[in-house]
PDB file of C-alpha atoms in Angstrom:
ATOM      1  CA  UNK A   1      91.027 -42.370  30.651  1.00 50.00           C
ATOM      2  CA  UNK A   2      87.895 -42.961  30.209  1.00 59.00           C
ATOM      3  CA  UNK A   3      86.539 -40.721  32.713  1.00 58.00           C
ATOM      4  CA  UNK A   4      88.847 -37.838  30.847  1.00 61.00           C
ATOM      5  CA  UNK A   5      87.824 -38.672  27.612  1.00 63.00           C
ATOM      6  CA  UNK A   6      84.097 -38.456  28.569  1.00 54.00           C
ATOM      7  CA  UNK A   7      84.595 -35.093  29.983  1.00 58.00           C
ATOM      8  CA  UNK A   8      86.256 -33.827  27.311  1.00 59.00           C
ATOM      9  CA  UNK A   9      83.532 -35.324  25.304  1.00 62.00           C
ATOM     10  CA  UNK A  10      80.781 -33.254  27.256  1.00 64.00           C
ATOM     11  CA  UNK A  11      82.982 -30.421  28.103  1.00 70.00           C
ATOM     12  CA  UNK A  12      83.902 -29.225  24.812  1.00 70.00           C
ATOM     13  CA  UNK A  13      80.214 -28.693  23.648  1.00 74.00           C
ATOM     14  CA  UNK A  14      79.244 -27.123  26.181  1.00 76.00           C
ATOM     15  CA  UNK A  15      82.033 -24.262  26.195  1.00 77.00           C
ATOM     16  CA  UNK A  16      81.175 -24.066  22.391  1.00 81.00           C
ATOM     17  CA  UNK A  17      77.963 -23.643  22.787  1.00 78.00           C
ATOM     18  CA  UNK A  18      78.528 -20.688  25.420  1.00 81.00           C
ATOM     19  CA  UNK A  19      81.410 -19.535  23.416  1.00 84.00           C
ATOM     20  CA  UNK A  20      78.583 -19.223  20.658  1.00 83.00           C
ATOM     21  CA  UNK A  21      76.116 -18.074  22.922  1.00 82.00           C
ATOM     22  CA  UNK A  22      78.180 -15.195  24.342  1.00 86.00           C
ATOM     23  CA  UNK A  23      79.501 -14.191  20.785  1.00 85.00           C
ATOM     24  CA  UNK A  24      75.780 -14.580  19.167  1.00 82.00           C
ATOM     25  CA  UNK A  25      74.623 -12.225  22.160  1.00 85.00           C
ATOM     26  CA  UNK A  26      77.317  -9.675  21.100  1.00 86.00           C
ATOM     27  CA  UNK A  27      76.719 -10.125  17.547  1.00 86.00           C
ATOM     28  CA  UNK A  28      72.755  -9.531  17.480  1.00 83.00           C
ATOM     29  CA  UNK A  29      73.534  -6.340  20.202  1.00 86.00           C
ATOM     30  CA  UNK A  30      75.802  -5.178  17.492  1.00 86.00           C
ATOM     31  CA  UNK A  31      73.132  -5.753  14.668  1.00 85.00           C
ATOM     32  CA  UNK A  32      70.081  -4.061  16.217  1.00 83.00           C
ATOM     33  CA  UNK A  33      72.023  -1.052  16.722  1.00 85.00           C
ATOM     34  CA  UNK A  34      72.682  -0.710  13.190  1.00 85.00           C
ATOM     35  CA  UNK A  35      69.447  -1.867  12.344  1.00 82.00           C
ATOM     36  CA  UNK A  36      68.214   1.009  14.902  1.00 81.00           C
ATOM     37  CA  UNK A  37      70.337   3.483  13.152  1.00 82.00           C
ATOM     38  CA  UNK A  38      68.847   2.903   9.754  1.00 80.00           C
ATOM     39  CA  UNK A  39      65.236   2.084  10.845  1.00 74.00           C
ATOM     40  CA  UNK A  40      65.441   5.708  12.568  1.00 77.00           C
ATOM     41  CA  UNK A  41      66.857   7.610   9.335  1.00 76.00           C
ATOM     42  CA  UNK A  42      63.930   6.025   7.088  1.00 73.00           C
ATOM     43  CA  UNK A  43      60.509   7.325   6.636  1.00 69.00           C
ATOM     44  CA  UNK A  44      58.511   4.187   8.153  1.00 65.00           C
ATOM     45  CA  UNK A  45      55.852   5.298  10.078  1.00 62.00           C
ATOM     46  CA  UNK A  46      56.604   5.981  14.109  1.00 63.00           C
ATOM     47  CA  UNK A  47      54.424   3.083  15.495  1.00 59.00           C
ATOM     48  CA  UNK A  48      56.068   0.288  12.780  1.00 62.00           C
ATOM     49  CA  UNK A  49      59.768   1.270  13.916  1.00 66.00           C
ATOM     50  CA  UNK A  50      59.732  -0.687  17.310  1.00 68.00           C
ATOM     51  CA  UNK A  51      57.425  -3.553  16.202  1.00 64.00           C
ATOM     52  CA  UNK A  52      59.993  -4.494  13.215  1.00 69.00           C
ATOM     53  CA  UNK A  53      63.115  -3.514  15.479  1.00 72.00           C
ATOM     54  CA  UNK A  54      61.535  -6.153  18.284  1.00 71.00           C
ATOM     55  CA  UNK A  55      60.617  -8.712  15.530  1.00 71.00           C
ATOM     56  CA  UNK A  56      64.397  -8.547  14.625  1.00 77.00           C
ATOM     57  CA  UNK A  57      65.732  -9.091  17.954  1.00 78.00           C
ATOM     58  CA  UNK A  58      63.095 -12.292  18.759  1.00 76.00           C
ATOM     59  CA  UNK A  59      63.840 -13.926  15.694  1.00 78.00           C
ATOM     60  CA  UNK A  60      67.574 -13.720  15.674  1.00 83.00           C
ATOM     61  CA  UNK A  61      67.564 -14.587  19.269  1.00 81.00           C
ATOM     62  CA  UNK A  62      65.536 -17.991  18.832  1.00 78.00           C
ATOM     63  CA  UNK A  63      67.853 -18.753  15.684  1.00 81.00           C
ATOM     64  CA  UNK A  64      70.744 -18.172  18.105  1.00 81.00           C
ATOM     65  CA  UNK A  65      69.271 -20.515  20.929  1.00 81.00           C
ATOM     66  CA  UNK A  66      68.988 -23.392  17.952  1.00 78.00           C
ATOM     67  CA  UNK A  67      72.388 -22.888  16.836  1.00 81.00           C
ATOM     68  CA  UNK A  68      73.487 -23.533  20.333  1.00 79.00           C
ATOM     69  CA  UNK A  69      71.307 -26.438  21.062  1.00 77.00           C
ATOM     70  CA  UNK A  70      72.394 -28.127  18.001  1.00 76.00           C
ATOM     71  CA  UNK A  71      75.758 -27.945  19.487  1.00 77.00           C
ATOM     72  CA  UNK A  72      75.017 -29.364  22.798  1.00 74.00           C
ATOM     73  CA  UNK A  73      74.087 -32.628  20.695  1.00 73.00           C
ATOM     74  CA  UNK A  74      70.390 -32.118  21.383  1.00 70.00           C
ATOM     75  CA  UNK A  75      68.332 -32.873  18.115  1.00 69.00           C
ATOM     76  CA  UNK A  76      67.258 -29.378  16.740  1.00 65.00           C
ATOM     77  CA  UNK A  77      64.205 -31.494  14.505  1.00 66.00           C
ATOM     78  CA  UNK A  78      62.495 -32.161  17.297  1.00 62.00           C
ATOM     79  CA  UNK A  79      62.575 -28.454  18.789  1.00 61.00           C
ATOM     80  CA  UNK A  80      61.776 -26.794  16.098  1.00 63.00           C
ATOM     81  CA  UNK A  81      58.733 -29.150  15.505  1.00 64.00           C
ATOM     82  CA  UNK A  82      57.848 -28.343  19.336  1.00 62.00           C
ATOM     83  CA  UNK A  83      58.507 -24.649  18.298  1.00 62.00           C
ATOM     84  CA  UNK A  84      56.309 -25.308  15.670  1.00 67.00           C
ATOM     85  CA  UNK A  85      53.399 -26.876  17.546  1.00 63.00           C
ATOM     86  CA  UNK A  86      53.590 -24.176  20.276  1.00 60.00           C
ATOM     87  CA  UNK A  87      53.410 -21.451  17.868  1.00 59.00           C
ATOM     88  CA  UNK A  88      50.436 -23.096  15.669  1.00 59.00           C
ATOM     89  CA  UNK A  89      48.620 -22.960  19.209  1.00 59.00           C
ATOM     90  CA  UNK A  90      49.870 -19.480  19.993  1.00 55.00           C
ATOM     91  CA  UNK A  91      48.189 -18.637  16.779  1.00 55.00           C
ATOM     92  CA  UNK A  92      44.757 -20.225  16.872  1.00 51.00           C
ATOM     93  CA  UNK A  93      44.397 -18.874  20.663  1.00 50.00           C
ATOM     94  CA  UNK A  94      45.517 -15.507  19.054  1.00 51.00           C
ATOM     95  CA  UNK A  95      43.687 -15.476  15.562  1.00 53.00           C
ATOM     96  CA  UNK A  96      42.115 -11.940  16.163  1.00 56.00           C
ATOM     97  CA  UNK A  97      45.052 -10.385  17.720  1.00 64.00           C
ATOM     98  CA  UNK A  98      47.057 -11.862  14.701  1.00 68.00           C
ATOM     99  CA  UNK A  99      44.622 -10.810  12.313  1.00 75.00           C
ATOM    100  CA  UNK A 100      44.952  -7.187  13.815  1.00 73.00           C
ATOM    101  CA  UNK A 101      48.953  -7.248  13.835  1.00 74.00           C
ATOM    102  CA  UNK A 102      48.947  -8.244  10.363  1.00 76.00           C
ATOM    103  CA  UNK A 103      46.541  -5.441   9.322  1.00 79.00           C
ATOM    104  CA  UNK A 104      48.152  -3.006  11.312  1.00 77.00           C
ATOM    105  CA  UNK A 105      51.807  -3.613   9.606  1.00 76.00           C
ATOM    106  CA  UNK A 106      49.947  -3.544   6.142  1.00 80.00           C
ATOM    107  CA  UNK A 107      48.027  -0.514   7.136  1.00 81.00           C
ATOM    108  CA  UNK A 108      51.669   1.573   8.381  1.00 75.00           C
ATOM    109  CA  UNK A 109      53.602  -0.045   5.477  1.00 76.00           C
ATOM    110  CA  UNK A 110      51.028   1.038   2.498  1.00 80.00           C
ATOM    111  CA  UNK A 111      49.760   4.282   4.183  1.00 82.00           C
ATOM    112  CA  UNK A 112      46.483   4.409   2.568  1.00 87.00           C
ATOM    113  CA  UNK A 113      45.964   7.491   4.863  1.00 87.00           C
ATOM    114  CA  UNK A 114      47.692   9.360   7.756  1.00 85.00           C
ATOM    115  CA  UNK A 115      47.258  11.009  11.069  1.00 84.00           C
ATOM    116  CA  UNK A 116      44.749  13.864  10.706  1.00 87.00           C
ATOM    117  CA  UNK A 117      43.293  11.950   7.464  1.00 89.00           C
ATOM    118  CA  UNK A 118      39.267  12.331   7.342  1.00 90.00           C
ATOM    119  CA  UNK A 119      38.467   8.921   6.475  1.00 91.00           C
ATOM    120  CA  UNK A 120      35.620   5.794   6.067  1.00 92.00           C
ATOM    121  CA  UNK A 121      36.059   2.583   6.484  1.00 89.00           C
ATOM    122  CA  UNK A 122      34.068  -0.328   8.010  1.00 86.00           C
ATOM    123  CA  UNK A 123      30.866   1.302   8.397  1.00 87.00           C
ATOM    124  CA  UNK A 124      32.305   4.518  10.222  1.00 90.00           C
ATOM    125  CA  UNK A 125      34.029   7.862   9.844  1.00 91.00           C
ATOM    126  CA  UNK A 126      35.866  10.276  11.479  1.00 92.00           C
ATOM    127  CA  UNK A 127      39.632  12.106  11.735  1.00 92.00           C
ATOM    128  CA  UNK A 128      42.035   9.811  12.359  1.00 90.00           C
ATOM    129  CA  UNK A 129      43.875  10.045  15.539  1.00 88.00           C
ATOM    130  CA  UNK A 130      46.557   7.473  15.835  1.00 84.00           C
ATOM    131  CA  UNK A 131      47.377   4.486  13.563  1.00 81.00           C
ATOM    132  CA  UNK A 132      48.458   1.413  16.392  1.00 79.00           C
ATOM    133  CA  UNK A 133      49.601  -1.702  15.854  1.00 76.00           C
ATOM    134  CA  UNK A 134      46.435  -3.331  17.074  1.00 81.00           C
ATOM    135  CA  UNK A 135      43.785  -0.661  16.078  1.00 84.00           C
ATOM    136  CA  UNK A 136      43.371   2.536  14.388  1.00 88.00           C
ATOM    137  CA  UNK A 137      41.266   5.432  16.246  1.00 89.00           C
ATOM    138  CA  UNK A 138      39.198   7.700  14.589  1.00 93.00           C
ATOM    139  CA  UNK A 139      37.693  10.742  15.994  1.00 93.00           C
ATOM    140  CA  UNK A 140      34.068  11.848  15.029  1.00 92.00           C
ATOM    141  CA  UNK A 141      32.801  14.837  14.180  1.00 88.00           C
ATOM    142  CA  UNK A 142      30.683  14.973  17.362  1.00 90.00           C
ATOM    143  CA  UNK A 143      33.784  14.169  19.394  1.00 92.00           C
ATOM    144  CA  UNK A 144      33.527  10.352  20.014  1.00 93.00           C
ATOM    145  CA  UNK A 145      36.302   8.179  19.723  1.00 93.00           C
ATOM    146  CA  UNK A 146      36.109   5.056  17.854  1.00 92.00           C
ATOM    147  CA  UNK A 147      38.463   2.291  17.760  1.00 92.00           C
ATOM    148  CA  UNK A 148      38.517   0.189  14.525  1.00 90.00           C
ATOM    149  CA  UNK A 149      40.647  -3.345  14.607  1.00 89.00           C
ATOM    150  CA  UNK A 150      43.004  -3.125  11.643  1.00 86.00           C
ATOM    151  CA  UNK A 151      42.443  -6.711  10.413  1.00 85.00           C
ATOM    152  CA  UNK A 152      38.722  -5.468   9.678  1.00 86.00           C
ATOM    153  CA  UNK A 153      40.054  -2.246   8.522  1.00 88.00           C
ATOM    154  CA  UNK A 154      42.773  -3.417   6.282  1.00 84.00           C
ATOM    155  CA  UNK A 155      40.124  -5.832   4.765  1.00 84.00           C
ATOM    156  CA  UNK A 156      37.193  -3.256   3.766  1.00 82.00           C
ATOM    157  CA  UNK A 157      37.500  -0.364   1.475  1.00 84.00           C
ATOM    158  CA  UNK A 158      38.542   2.856   2.522  1.00 90.00           C
ATOM    159  CA  UNK A 159      38.034   5.976   1.158  1.00 91.00           C
ATOM    160  CA  UNK A 160      40.245   8.700   2.007  1.00 91.00           C
ATOM    161  CA  UNK A 161      38.509  12.774   2.125  1.00 89.00           C
ATOM    162  CA  UNK A 162      41.834  14.022   2.881  1.00 88.00           C
ATOM    163  CA  UNK A 163      43.934  12.813  -0.334  1.00 88.00           C
ATOM    164  CA  UNK A 164      43.589  15.719  -3.003  1.00 90.00           C
ATOM    165  CA  UNK A 165      43.514  19.211  -1.629  1.00 91.00           C
ATOM    166  CA  UNK A 166      40.147  19.727  -3.789  1.00 93.00           C
ATOM    167  CA  UNK A 167      36.521  18.168  -3.484  1.00 93.00           C
ATOM    168  CA  UNK A 168      33.712  18.506  -5.468  1.00 95.00           C
ATOM    169  CA  UNK A 169      30.491  19.764  -4.062  1.00 96.00           C
ATOM    170  CA  UNK A 170      27.173  18.593  -5.776  1.00 96.00           C
ATOM    171  CA  UNK A 171      23.936  19.905  -5.213  1.00 96.00           C
ATOM    172  CA  UNK A 172      20.030  18.928  -6.531  1.00 95.00           C
ATOM    173  CA  UNK A 173      17.541  21.067  -6.025  1.00 95.00           C
ATOM    174  CA  UNK A 174      13.674  20.847  -7.468  1.00 94.00           C
ATOM    175  CA  UNK A 175      11.866  23.682  -8.395  1.00 94.00           C
ATOM    176  CA  UNK A 176       8.162  23.949  -9.519  1.00 91.00           C
ATOM    177  CA  UNK A 177       7.529  23.203 -13.676  1.00 90.00           C
ATOM    178  CA  UNK A 178       5.605  26.574 -14.164  1.00 90.00           C
ATOM    179  CA  UNK A 179       9.246  28.484 -13.278  1.00 91.00           C
ATOM    180  CA  UNK A 180      11.365  29.320 -16.398  1.00 93.00           C
ATOM    181  CA  UNK A 181      14.234  27.479 -16.690  1.00 94.00           C
ATOM    182  CA  UNK A 182      16.594  30.109 -17.881  1.00 95.00           C
ATOM    183  CA  UNK A 183      15.540  32.170 -14.431  1.00 95.00           C
ATOM    184  CA  UNK A 184      16.729  29.177 -12.446  1.00 95.00           C
ATOM    185  CA  UNK A 185      19.872  28.828 -14.211  1.00 95.00           C
ATOM    186  CA  UNK A 186      20.550  32.390 -13.715  1.00 95.00           C
ATOM    187  CA  UNK A 187      19.639  32.491 -10.063  1.00 96.00           C
ATOM    188  CA  UNK A 188      22.168  29.572  -9.404  1.00 96.00           C
ATOM    189  CA  UNK A 189      24.845  30.738 -11.479  1.00 95.00           C
ATOM    190  CA  UNK A 190      24.786  34.019  -9.615  1.00 95.00           C
ATOM    191  CA  UNK A 191      24.624  32.062  -6.182  1.00 95.00           C
ATOM    192  CA  UNK A 192      27.717  29.998  -7.093  1.00 95.00           C
ATOM    193  CA  UNK A 193      29.794  32.596  -8.864  1.00 93.00           C
ATOM    194  CA  UNK A 194      29.225  35.144  -6.174  1.00 93.00           C
ATOM    195  CA  UNK A 195      30.757  32.737  -3.119  1.00 94.00           C
ATOM    196  CA  UNK A 196      34.349  33.560  -2.216  1.00 94.00           C
ATOM    197  CA  UNK A 197      35.168  29.632  -1.762  1.00 94.00           C
ATOM    198  CA  UNK A 198      33.693  28.352  -4.928  1.00 95.00           C
ATOM    199  CA  UNK A 199      36.805  27.905  -7.709  1.00 94.00           C
ATOM    200  CA  UNK A 200      36.216  29.417 -10.756  1.00 90.00           C
ATOM    201  CA  UNK A 201      38.322  26.550 -12.450  1.00 90.00           C
ATOM    202  CA  UNK A 202      36.759  24.195 -12.794  1.00 90.00           C
ATOM    203  CA  UNK A 203      33.984  26.559 -13.304  1.00 93.00           C
ATOM    204  CA  UNK A 204      31.097  25.461 -11.727  1.00 94.00           C
ATOM    205  CA  UNK A 205      28.525  23.100 -13.742  1.00 96.00           C
ATOM    206  CA  UNK A 206      24.538  23.792 -13.717  1.00 96.00           C
ATOM    207  CA  UNK A 207      22.233  21.980 -15.642  1.00 96.00           C
ATOM    208  CA  UNK A 208      18.727  20.890 -15.638  1.00 95.00           C
ATOM    209  CA  UNK A 209      19.189  17.168 -14.980  1.00 94.00           C
ATOM    210  CA  UNK A 210      15.305  15.529 -14.402  1.00 94.00           C
ATOM    211  CA  UNK A 211      11.719  15.681 -14.986  1.00 92.00           C
ATOM    212  CA  UNK A 212      10.850  14.277 -11.638  1.00 87.00           C
ATOM    213  CA  UNK A 213       6.944  13.835 -10.465  1.00 83.00           C
ATOM    214  CA  UNK A 214       6.214  16.596  -9.067  1.00 85.00           C
ATOM    215  CA  UNK A 215       9.312  18.962  -9.428  1.00 91.00           C
ATOM    216  CA  UNK A 216      12.323  19.807 -12.614  1.00 94.00           C
ATOM    217  CA  UNK A 217      15.587  18.741 -10.989  1.00 95.00           C
ATOM    218  CA  UNK A 218      18.513  21.105 -11.490  1.00 96.00           C
ATOM    219  CA  UNK A 219      22.046  19.620 -10.763  1.00 96.00           C
ATOM    220  CA  UNK A 220      24.938  21.700  -9.857  1.00 96.00           C
ATOM    221  CA  UNK A 221      28.904  20.955  -9.270  1.00 96.00           C
ATOM    222  CA  UNK A 222      31.160  23.153  -7.823  1.00 96.00           C
ATOM    223  CA  UNK A 223      34.730  22.597  -6.881  1.00 96.00           C
ATOM    224  CA  UNK A 224      36.287  23.819  -3.678  1.00 96.00           C
ATOM    225  CA  UNK A 225      39.083  22.710  -1.338  1.00 94.00           C
ATOM    226  CA  UNK A 226      38.849  20.218   0.862  1.00 90.00           C
ATOM    227  CA  UNK A 227      38.906  22.079   3.994  1.00 89.00           C
ATOM    228  CA  UNK A 228      35.964  24.177   2.625  1.00 93.00           C
ATOM    229  CA  UNK A 229      33.611  21.380   1.676  1.00 92.00           C
ATOM    230  CA  UNK A 230      30.910  21.594   4.371  1.00 90.00           C
ATOM    231  CA  UNK A 231      31.369  25.595   4.653  1.00 94.00           C
ATOM    232  CA  UNK A 232      30.147  25.405   1.018  1.00 96.00           C
ATOM    233  CA  UNK A 233      27.497  22.861   1.386  1.00 96.00           C
ATOM    234  CA  UNK A 234      25.762  24.722   3.820  1.00 96.00           C
ATOM    235  CA  UNK A 235      26.372  28.258   2.711  1.00 96.00           C
ATOM    236  CA  UNK A 236      24.934  27.411  -0.806  1.00 96.00           C
ATOM    237  CA  UNK A 237      22.097  25.296   0.346  1.00 96.00           C
ATOM    238  CA  UNK A 238      20.959  28.432   2.497  1.00 96.00           C
ATOM    239  CA  UNK A 239      21.627  30.786   0.004  1.00 96.00           C
ATOM    240  CA  UNK A 240      19.423  28.947  -2.643  1.00 95.00           C
ATOM    241  CA  UNK A 241      16.188  28.952  -0.413  1.00 95.00           C
ATOM    242  CA  UNK A 242      16.718  32.588   0.172  1.00 95.00           C
ATOM    243  CA  UNK A 243      17.552  33.627  -3.049  1.00 95.00           C
ATOM    244  CA  UNK A 244      14.445  31.027  -4.484  1.00 95.00           C
ATOM    245  CA  UNK A 245      12.129  33.040  -2.176  1.00 93.00           C
ATOM    246  CA  UNK A 246      12.736  36.274  -3.235  1.00 94.00           C
ATOM    247  CA  UNK A 247      12.884  35.575  -7.050  1.00 93.00           C
ATOM    248  CA  UNK A 248       9.631  33.853  -6.744  1.00 92.00           C
ATOM    249  CA  UNK A 249      11.076  30.088  -7.505  1.00 92.00           C
ATOM    250  CA  UNK A 250       8.628  27.323  -6.105  1.00 90.00           C
ATOM    251  CA  UNK A 251      10.110  24.324  -4.424  1.00 87.00           C
ATOM    252  CA  UNK A 252       7.706  21.734  -4.339  1.00 86.00           C
ATOM    253  CA  UNK A 253       7.173  19.089  -2.437  1.00 76.00           C
ATOM    254  CA  UNK A 254       5.538  15.629  -2.759  1.00 71.00           C
ATOM    255  CA  UNK A 255       1.290  15.987  -2.072  1.00 66.00           C
ATOM    256  CA  UNK A 256      -1.407  13.647  -2.270  1.00 65.00           C
ATOM    257  CA  UNK A 257      -4.672  15.264  -3.429  1.00 62.00           C
ATOM    258  CA  UNK A 258      -7.814  12.575  -1.935  1.00 74.00           C
ATOM    259  CA  UNK A 259     -11.359  13.095  -3.247  1.00 69.00           C
ATOM    260  CA  UNK A 260     -13.970  11.955  -1.391  1.00 76.00           C
ATOM    261  CA  UNK A 261     -17.448  11.112  -2.515  1.00 77.00           C
ATOM    262  CA  UNK A 262     -20.579  10.770  -0.433  1.00 69.00           C
TER     263      UNK A 262
END
């Protein structure tokens, strides 16, 4: 009878543990399918969806294992302690990777930028090609690929030049003191108003801004569509030099007079 009692005492927890494992695994699969459907319908970033599904699956399986161990009569407190110690050791070993992982989740959730945006961050600038879990890929204007760790990027200031449809182009021109101020303003106004990509609303802003050491400085500000920023920038610089030469408007540069005595 003692052997039978011993067998029953040991067999029942094992059977219960096996049944719990089978039923729990089935439920986890069902929950995974339901969660997958909901995640696919959401507007969440595509790079983040598989990561969240994997995290949910791993967490549920760990909880199931802890429950099964408890049914078998094994103290779960020591198991959880060992699991915690192991997690701490892994966390310390992969501290940088985990920081990048957390940064990737933050970037994909908060979405300060998206693929195709031109951004500046962590000392780099370029067009976003991809936002991965650990790294963000940028393509520079000269076609270089830059991989920025998400941990670094998420903790730094990010400038997104593609958020708004319009941008302001700022210019500063130095003109000789002998040139008539109204003449300069008229020439600049004509250049800016005649450029087809410069917006009329808000209208261009042109003013004398400073009396420099060797030149009078004029500031000009115009609004353009974001994609036309550099076209307008280079066109206006070229047209100003051409018009100033035609109108006899001097563009001074720093000079030094040296007097020699014998």
